[in-house]
Amino acid sequence: MSTTEKLLNLLGIEVPIVEGGMAYIGDGRLAAAVSQAGAFGQVGSAGRSLADFEKQIQIAIESTNRPFGVNLPIGEHSDPRERVELILKYKDHLRAVSISAGNPRPFIPVFQEAGLPVMVVVSTAMHAAKAEQSGADILIAEGTEAGGHNGPAELTTFALIPQVTRAVRVPVLAAGGVADGRGLAAALALGAAGVQLGTRLVATVESPAHDAYKQAILQAKGEDTAMIERSIGRVTRVLKSPYVSEVLEFERTQPSVDELYPYIKGEKNRVGAVEGDLAHGFAYSGQGCGLIESIPPVDDVIRLMVEEARAVMRNLPAF
Ligand SMILES: Cc1cc2nc3c(=O)[nH]c(=O)nc-3n(C[C@H](O)[C@H](O)[C@H](O)COP(=O)(O)O)c2cc1C
């Protein structure tokens, strides 16, 4: 069985495309739309109160009979235990959990004992091998092209995926920079079982992103993203804007984490992404923004990506 078949079976989906966890954006409606299209939707816990996380899971349950999952970025929550409890409460409605931003090891058996396969986000081959040894069912290898928090090694997707797929046996999803069918075909050629999308799904009809944020992604070329938080040892890819220039300017003064925090806290992401006020807040985007030229329904994104990938694979030049 190919790793793509394993992936499709584990997640109960028709096409090898997964919605990445997305702070403020990955709500129940978007997750359901992705799952309805035959891919795998995920409700994100980042940027949500516990009550809202539960509400979004319920919305997804009511909106689709297809399988979907949840994303738990461990480090984003001061105490992830209450989120873990909530996920376990809904275990019969969920198909899988993805874990990011922290050590997944203590959490993997907890979810697996509840019958939930676990996907772990990694950014190096070593990290991937460790996660596999800890029992991860699927790995999400995320390159530095991706929107949002990235791994500190800053490996590109093109270099990372074959290194990870060589190091592990479990299915690997390629994340970072995939925004069309060519990206999906390339990921499969590099040994991935499928892809995880972030930025492409922000600019869709069903996405709760503010229209100003969706339009900013449409306008952005590949060079219109920047990394913030480098001065404190983290790397976070966002859309360039005057606000982001101010943050970068301040970072040149080598502020402490506490000094920088007011500029980079989640609330500033909410202001940019949900309120669309990009003068007073920031919004995540991957470099794939340069490929995004429309705001279609999710179903079109998934269908066209699969059609295009199949055509690309059929028409690859022989030599
Ligand atoms: C708006 C946005 C929010 C994100 N929030 C999270 C998150 O909460 N947890 C997580 O694991 N990854 C998060 N990511 C990363 C995505 O899950 C995904 O891996 C990444 O976007 C893939 O790269 P792409 O943006 O080039 O498609 C986020 C990405 C975006 C664009």
mmCIF file of C-alpha atoms in Angstrom, residues 38-268:
data_model
loop_
_atom_site.group_PDB
_atom_site.id
_atom_site.type_symbol
_atom_site.label_atom_id
_atom_site.label_comp_id
_atom_site.label_asym_id
_atom_site.label_seq_id
_atom_site.Cartn_x
_atom_site.Cartn_y
_atom_site.Cartn_z
ATOM 1 C CA GLY A 38 -13.236 15.233 0.189
ATOM 2 C CA ALA A 39 -10.153 16.599 1.950
ATOM 3 C CA PHE A 40 -9.485 16.793 5.727
ATOM 4 C CA GLY A 41 -10.667 19.836 7.662
ATOM 5 C CA GLN A 42 -9.298 20.780 11.075
ATOM 6 C CA VAL A 43 -10.702 23.049 13.752
ATOM 7 C CA GLY A 44 -7.809 24.993 15.289
ATOM 8 C CA SER A 45 -7.560 25.618 19.019
ATOM 9 C CA ALA A 46 -5.138 28.558 18.760
ATOM 10 C CA GLY A 47 -6.640 31.994 19.230
ATOM 11 C CA ARG A 48 -9.824 30.558 20.746
ATOM 12 C CA SER A 49 -11.242 30.374 24.232
ATOM 13 C CA LEU A 50 -12.079 26.878 25.409
ATOM 14 C CA ALA A 51 -15.789 27.645 24.917
ATOM 15 C CA ASP A 52 -15.264 28.871 21.365
ATOM 16 C CA PHE A 53 -13.096 25.864 20.515
ATOM 17 C CA GLU A 54 -15.979 23.637 21.648
ATOM 18 C CA LYS A 55 -18.511 25.703 19.698
ATOM 19 C CA GLN A 56 -16.452 25.411 16.505
ATOM 20 C CA ILE A 57 -16.167 21.627 16.937
ATOM 21 C CA GLN A 58 -19.962 21.506 17.302
ATOM 22 C CA ILE A 59 -20.452 23.638 14.178
ATOM 23 C CA ALA A 60 -18.247 21.248 12.191
ATOM 24 C CA ILE A 61 -20.179 18.238 13.557
ATOM 25 C CA GLU A 62 -23.482 19.823 12.478
ATOM 26 C CA SER A 63 -22.150 20.886 9.078
ATOM 27 C CA THR A 64 -20.599 17.690 7.741
ATOM 28 C CA ASN A 65 -20.825 13.930 8.049
ATOM 29 C CA ARG A 66 -17.330 13.616 6.632
ATOM 30 C CA PRO A 67 -14.296 13.091 8.886
ATOM 31 C CA PHE A 68 -12.486 16.092 10.330
ATOM 32 C CA GLY A 69 -9.947 16.720 13.090
ATOM 33 C CA VAL A 70 -8.518 19.316 15.433
ATOM 34 C CA ASN A 71 -5.178 21.075 15.817
ATOM 35 C CA LEU A 72 -3.571 21.561 19.220
ATOM 36 C CA PRO A 73 -0.500 23.820 19.244
ATOM 37 C CA ILE A 74 0.696 22.861 22.718
ATOM 38 C CA GLY A 75 2.906 25.884 23.339
ATOM 39 C CA GLU A 76 0.100 28.328 22.519
ATOM 40 C CA HIS A 77 -1.839 27.381 25.649
ATOM 41 C CA SER A 78 -0.540 28.037 29.154
ATOM 42 C CA ASP A 79 -2.244 24.807 30.226
ATOM 43 C CA PRO A 80 -3.161 22.532 27.299
ATOM 44 C CA ARG A 81 -4.843 19.974 29.594
ATOM 45 C CA GLU A 82 -8.322 21.470 29.395
ATOM 46 C CA ARG A 83 -8.092 21.428 25.587
ATOM 47 C CA VAL A 84 -6.967 17.803 25.703
ATOM 48 C CA GLU A 85 -10.009 16.971 27.868
ATOM 49 C CA LEU A 86 -12.291 18.740 25.421
ATOM 50 C CA ILE A 87 -10.839 16.836 22.464
ATOM 51 C CA LEU A 88 -11.328 13.557 24.339
ATOM 52 C CA LYS A 89 -14.957 14.538 25.078
ATOM 53 C CA TYR A 90 -15.564 14.728 21.298
ATOM 54 C CA LYS A 91 -13.413 11.741 20.356
ATOM 55 C CA ASP A 92 -16.296 9.883 18.699
ATOM 56 C CA HIS A 93 -16.849 12.805 16.318
ATOM 57 C CA LEU A 94 -13.187 13.421 15.484
ATOM 58 C CA ARG A 95 -10.965 11.434 13.150
ATOM 59 C CA ALA A 96 -7.479 12.678 14.119
ATOM 60 C CA VAL A 97 -5.546 15.277 16.116
ATOM 61 C CA SER A 98 -2.573 17.303 14.945
ATOM 62 C CA ILE A 99 -0.036 18.515 17.496
ATOM 63 C CA SER A 100 2.362 21.410 16.930
ATOM 64 C CA ALA A 101 4.486 23.958 18.777
ATOM 65 C CA GLY A 102 5.870 21.784 21.550
ATOM 66 C CA ASN A 103 6.957 18.320 22.650
ATOM 67 C CA PRO A 104 4.261 15.928 21.368
ATOM 68 C CA ARG A 105 5.560 12.864 23.225
ATOM 69 C CA PRO A 106 3.338 13.035 26.362
ATOM 70 C CA PHE A 107 0.218 13.694 24.290
ATOM 71 C CA ILE A 108 0.502 11.032 21.570
ATOM 72 C CA PRO A 109 -0.551 8.019 23.704
ATOM 73 C CA VAL A 110 -3.376 9.983 25.327
ATOM 74 C CA PHE A 111 -5.085 10.557 21.974
ATOM 75 C CA GLN A 112 -4.203 7.174 20.509
ATOM 76 C CA GLU A 113 -5.703 5.391 23.516
ATOM 77 C CA ALA A 114 -8.910 7.267 22.689
ATOM 78 C CA GLY A 115 -8.716 5.876 19.132
ATOM 79 C CA LEU A 116 -7.485 9.080 17.522
ATOM 80 C CA PRO A 117 -4.515 8.929 15.122
ATOM 81 C CA VAL A 118 -1.966 11.658 15.840
ATOM 82 C CA MET A 119 -0.271 13.921 13.292
ATOM 83 C CA VAL A 120 2.822 15.823 14.428
ATOM 84 C CA VAL A 121 4.211 18.972 12.804
ATOM 85 C CA VAL A 122 7.992 18.785 12.290
ATOM 86 C CA SER A 123 10.592 20.952 10.574
ATOM 87 C CA THR A 124 13.735 18.759 10.380
ATOM 88 C CA ALA A 125 14.413 15.087 9.564
ATOM 89 C CA MET A 126 15.743 14.541 13.110
ATOM 90 C CA HIS A 127 12.601 15.986 14.619
ATOM 91 C CA ALA A 128 10.572 13.736 12.268
ATOM 92 C CA ALA A 129 12.432 10.572 13.287
ATOM 93 C CA LYS A 130 11.909 11.416 16.982
ATOM 94 C CA ALA A 131 8.197 12.003 16.460
ATOM 95 C CA GLU A 132 7.877 8.696 14.610
ATOM 96 C CA GLN A 133 9.694 6.903 17.457
ATOM 97 C CA SER A 134 7.250 8.525 19.875
ATOM 98 C CA GLY A 135 4.418 6.909 17.925
ATOM 99 C CA ALA A 136 3.146 9.616 15.545
ATOM 100 C CA ASP A 137 0.844 8.144 12.883
ATOM 101 C CA ILE A 138 1.384 10.919 10.328
ATOM 102 C CA LEU A 139 4.029 13.642 10.105
ATOM 103 C CA ILE A 140 3.440 17.117 8.771
ATOM 104 C CA ALA A 141 6.774 18.428 7.483
ATOM 105 C CA GLU A 142 6.559 22.183 7.311
ATOM 106 C CA GLY A 143 9.010 24.255 5.311
ATOM 107 C CA THR A 144 9.888 27.840 6.002
ATOM 108 C CA GLU A 145 7.758 29.095 3.094
ATOM 109 C CA ALA A 146 4.725 28.455 5.307
ATOM 110 C CA GLY A 147 2.564 31.102 6.899
ATOM 111 C CA GLY A 148 2.652 31.391 10.702
ATOM 112 C CA HIS A 149 5.208 29.995 13.172
ATOM 113 C CA ASN A 150 7.997 28.053 11.484
ATOM 114 C CA GLY A 151 10.789 25.787 12.677
ATOM 115 C CA PRO A 152 13.995 27.608 13.676
ATOM 116 C CA ALA A 153 16.144 25.633 11.188
ATOM 117 C CA GLU A 154 14.303 27.416 8.349
ATOM 118 C CA LEU A 155 14.579 24.537 5.873
ATOM 119 C CA THR A 156 12.646 25.036 2.659
ATOM 120 C CA THR A 157 9.874 22.597 1.774
ATOM 121 C CA PHE A 158 11.801 21.435 -1.312
ATOM 122 C CA ALA A 159 14.844 20.452 0.768
ATOM 123 C CA LEU A 160 12.919 19.244 3.829
ATOM 124 C CA ILE A 161 10.407 16.795 2.316
ATOM 125 C CA PRO A 162 12.830 14.280 0.733
ATOM 126 C CA GLN A 163 14.990 14.365 3.885
ATOM 127 C CA VAL A 164 11.983 13.596 6.059
ATOM 128 C CA THR A 165 10.512 10.938 3.762
ATOM 129 C CA ARG A 166 13.920 9.217 3.684
ATOM 130 C CA ALA A 167 14.089 9.219 7.485
ATOM 131 C CA VAL A 168 10.627 7.803 8.337
ATOM 132 C CA ARG A 169 8.087 5.202 7.196
ATOM 133 C CA VAL A 170 4.815 6.832 8.247
ATOM 134 C CA PRO A 171 2.916 9.052 5.758
ATOM 135 C CA VAL A 172 4.316 12.582 5.473
ATOM 136 C CA LEU A 173 2.311 15.656 4.511
ATOM 137 C CA ALA A 174 4.231 18.482 2.835
ATOM 138 C CA ALA A 175 3.338 21.900 4.230
ATOM 139 C CA GLY A 176 4.604 25.306 3.166
ATOM 140 C CA GLY A 177 4.304 26.951 -0.211
ATOM 141 C CA VAL A 178 1.702 24.613 -1.717
ATOM 142 C CA ALA A 179 -1.041 26.678 -3.328
ATOM 143 C CA ASP A 180 -1.954 24.830 -6.528
ATOM 144 C CA GLY A 181 -1.922 21.430 -8.222
ATOM 145 C CA ARG A 182 1.697 21.780 -9.263
ATOM 146 C CA GLY A 183 2.648 22.025 -5.599
ATOM 147 C CA LEU A 184 0.649 18.888 -4.807
ATOM 148 C CA ALA A 185 2.295 16.973 -7.682
ATOM 149 C CA ALA A 186 5.757 18.179 -6.622
ATOM 150 C CA ALA A 187 5.129 17.111 -3.017
ATOM 151 C CA LEU A 188 4.162 13.618 -4.181
ATOM 152 C CA ALA A 189 7.299 13.487 -6.356
ATOM 153 C CA LEU A 190 9.400 14.316 -3.283
ATOM 154 C CA GLY A 191 7.918 11.341 -1.458
ATOM 155 C CA ALA A 192 5.126 13.027 0.473
ATOM 156 C CA ALA A 193 1.796 11.224 0.847
ATOM 157 C CA GLY A 194 -0.122 14.480 0.466
ATOM 158 C CA VAL A 195 -0.104 18.146 1.399
ATOM 159 C CA GLN A 196 -1.250 20.432 4.179
ATOM 160 C CA LEU A 197 -2.578 23.855 3.157
ATOM 161 C CA GLY A 198 -2.760 27.078 5.117
ATOM 162 C CA THR A 199 -2.545 30.321 3.150
ATOM 163 C CA ARG A 200 -4.500 29.037 0.115
ATOM 164 C CA LEU A 201 -7.483 28.297 2.381
ATOM 165 C CA VAL A 202 -7.382 31.718 4.102
ATOM 166 C CA ALA A 203 -8.421 33.311 0.781
ATOM 167 C CA THR A 204 -11.636 31.332 0.260
ATOM 168 C CA VAL A 205 -15.327 32.175 0.499
ATOM 169 C CA GLU A 206 -15.858 30.086 3.654
ATOM 170 C CA SER A 207 -12.784 31.437 5.500
ATOM 171 C CA PRO A 208 -13.578 33.781 8.421
ATOM 172 C CA ALA A 209 -10.575 35.984 7.537
ATOM 173 C CA HIS A 210 -11.539 39.645 7.133
ATOM 174 C CA ASP A 211 -11.976 40.673 3.507
ATOM 175 C CA ALA A 212 -9.065 43.122 3.840
ATOM 176 C CA TYR A 213 -6.817 40.171 4.801
ATOM 177 C CA LYS A 214 -8.067 38.059 1.881
ATOM 178 C CA GLN A 215 -7.503 40.993 -0.495
ATOM 179 C CA ALA A 216 -4.009 41.563 0.923
ATOM 180 C CA ILE A 217 -3.133 37.922 0.125
ATOM 181 C CA LEU A 218 -4.470 38.408 -3.418
ATOM 182 C CA GLN A 219 -2.365 41.543 -3.892
ATOM 183 C CA ALA A 220 0.769 40.040 -2.341
ATOM 184 C CA LYS A 221 3.571 38.736 -4.522
ATOM 185 C CA GLY A 222 5.892 35.967 -3.356
ATOM 186 C CA GLU A 223 8.297 38.507 -1.870
ATOM 187 C CA ASP A 224 5.627 40.274 0.175
ATOM 188 C CA THR A 225 5.994 38.242 3.366
ATOM 189 C CA ALA A 226 8.439 38.857 6.215
ATOM 190 C CA MET A 227 9.691 37.003 9.289
ATOM 191 C CA ILE A 228 8.991 38.559 12.648
ATOM 192 C CA GLU A 229 10.205 37.376 16.109
ATOM 193 C CA ARG A 230 13.717 36.418 14.885
ATOM 194 C CA SER A 231 15.207 38.687 17.549
ATOM 195 C CA ILE A 232 13.736 36.413 20.237
ATOM 196 C CA GLY A 233 14.724 33.167 18.518
ATOM 197 C CA ARG A 234 11.435 32.417 16.794
ATOM 198 C CA VAL A 235 10.413 32.709 13.161
ATOM 199 C CA THR A 236 6.902 33.711 12.172
ATOM 200 C CA ARG A 237 5.929 34.438 8.572
ATOM 201 C CA VAL A 238 3.483 37.306 8.103
ATOM 202 C CA LEU A 239 2.303 39.634 5.342
ATOM 203 C CA LYS A 240 4.488 42.706 4.962
ATOM 204 C CA SER A 241 2.765 45.934 6.065
ATOM 205 C CA PRO A 242 3.695 49.233 7.714
ATOM 206 C CA TYR A 243 2.783 47.625 11.075
ATOM 207 C CA VAL A 244 5.172 44.736 10.403
ATOM 208 C CA SER A 245 7.907 47.203 9.369
ATOM 209 C CA GLU A 246 7.467 48.916 12.756
ATOM 210 C CA VAL A 247 7.804 45.575 14.542
ATOM 211 C CA LEU A 248 10.958 44.735 12.571
ATOM 212 C CA GLU A 249 12.381 48.179 13.303
ATOM 213 C CA PHE A 250 11.778 47.649 17.038
ATOM 214 C CA GLU A 251 13.325 44.163 16.834
ATOM 215 C CA ARG A 252 16.558 45.756 15.569
ATOM 216 C CA THR A 253 16.883 47.321 19.043
ATOM 217 C CA GLN A 254 17.138 43.786 20.524
ATOM 218 C CA PRO A 255 14.111 44.009 22.844
ATOM 219 C CA SER A 256 13.511 41.376 25.499
ATOM 220 C CA VAL A 257 10.650 38.898 25.028
ATOM 221 C CA ASP A 258 8.543 40.929 27.480
ATOM 222 C CA GLU A 259 9.244 44.160 25.604
ATOM 223 C CA LEU A 260 8.378 42.641 22.228
ATOM 224 C CA TYR A 261 5.291 40.779 23.457
ATOM 225 C CA PRO A 262 2.796 43.675 23.123
ATOM 226 C CA TYR A 263 3.622 43.856 19.386
ATOM 227 C CA ILE A 264 3.427 40.133 18.621
ATOM 228 C CA LYS A 265 0.748 38.808 20.999
ATOM 229 C CA GLY A 266 -2.186 36.822 19.631
ATOM 230 C CA GLU A 267 -4.511 39.802 20.035
ATOM 231 C CA LYS A 268 -2.468 41.680 17.407
#
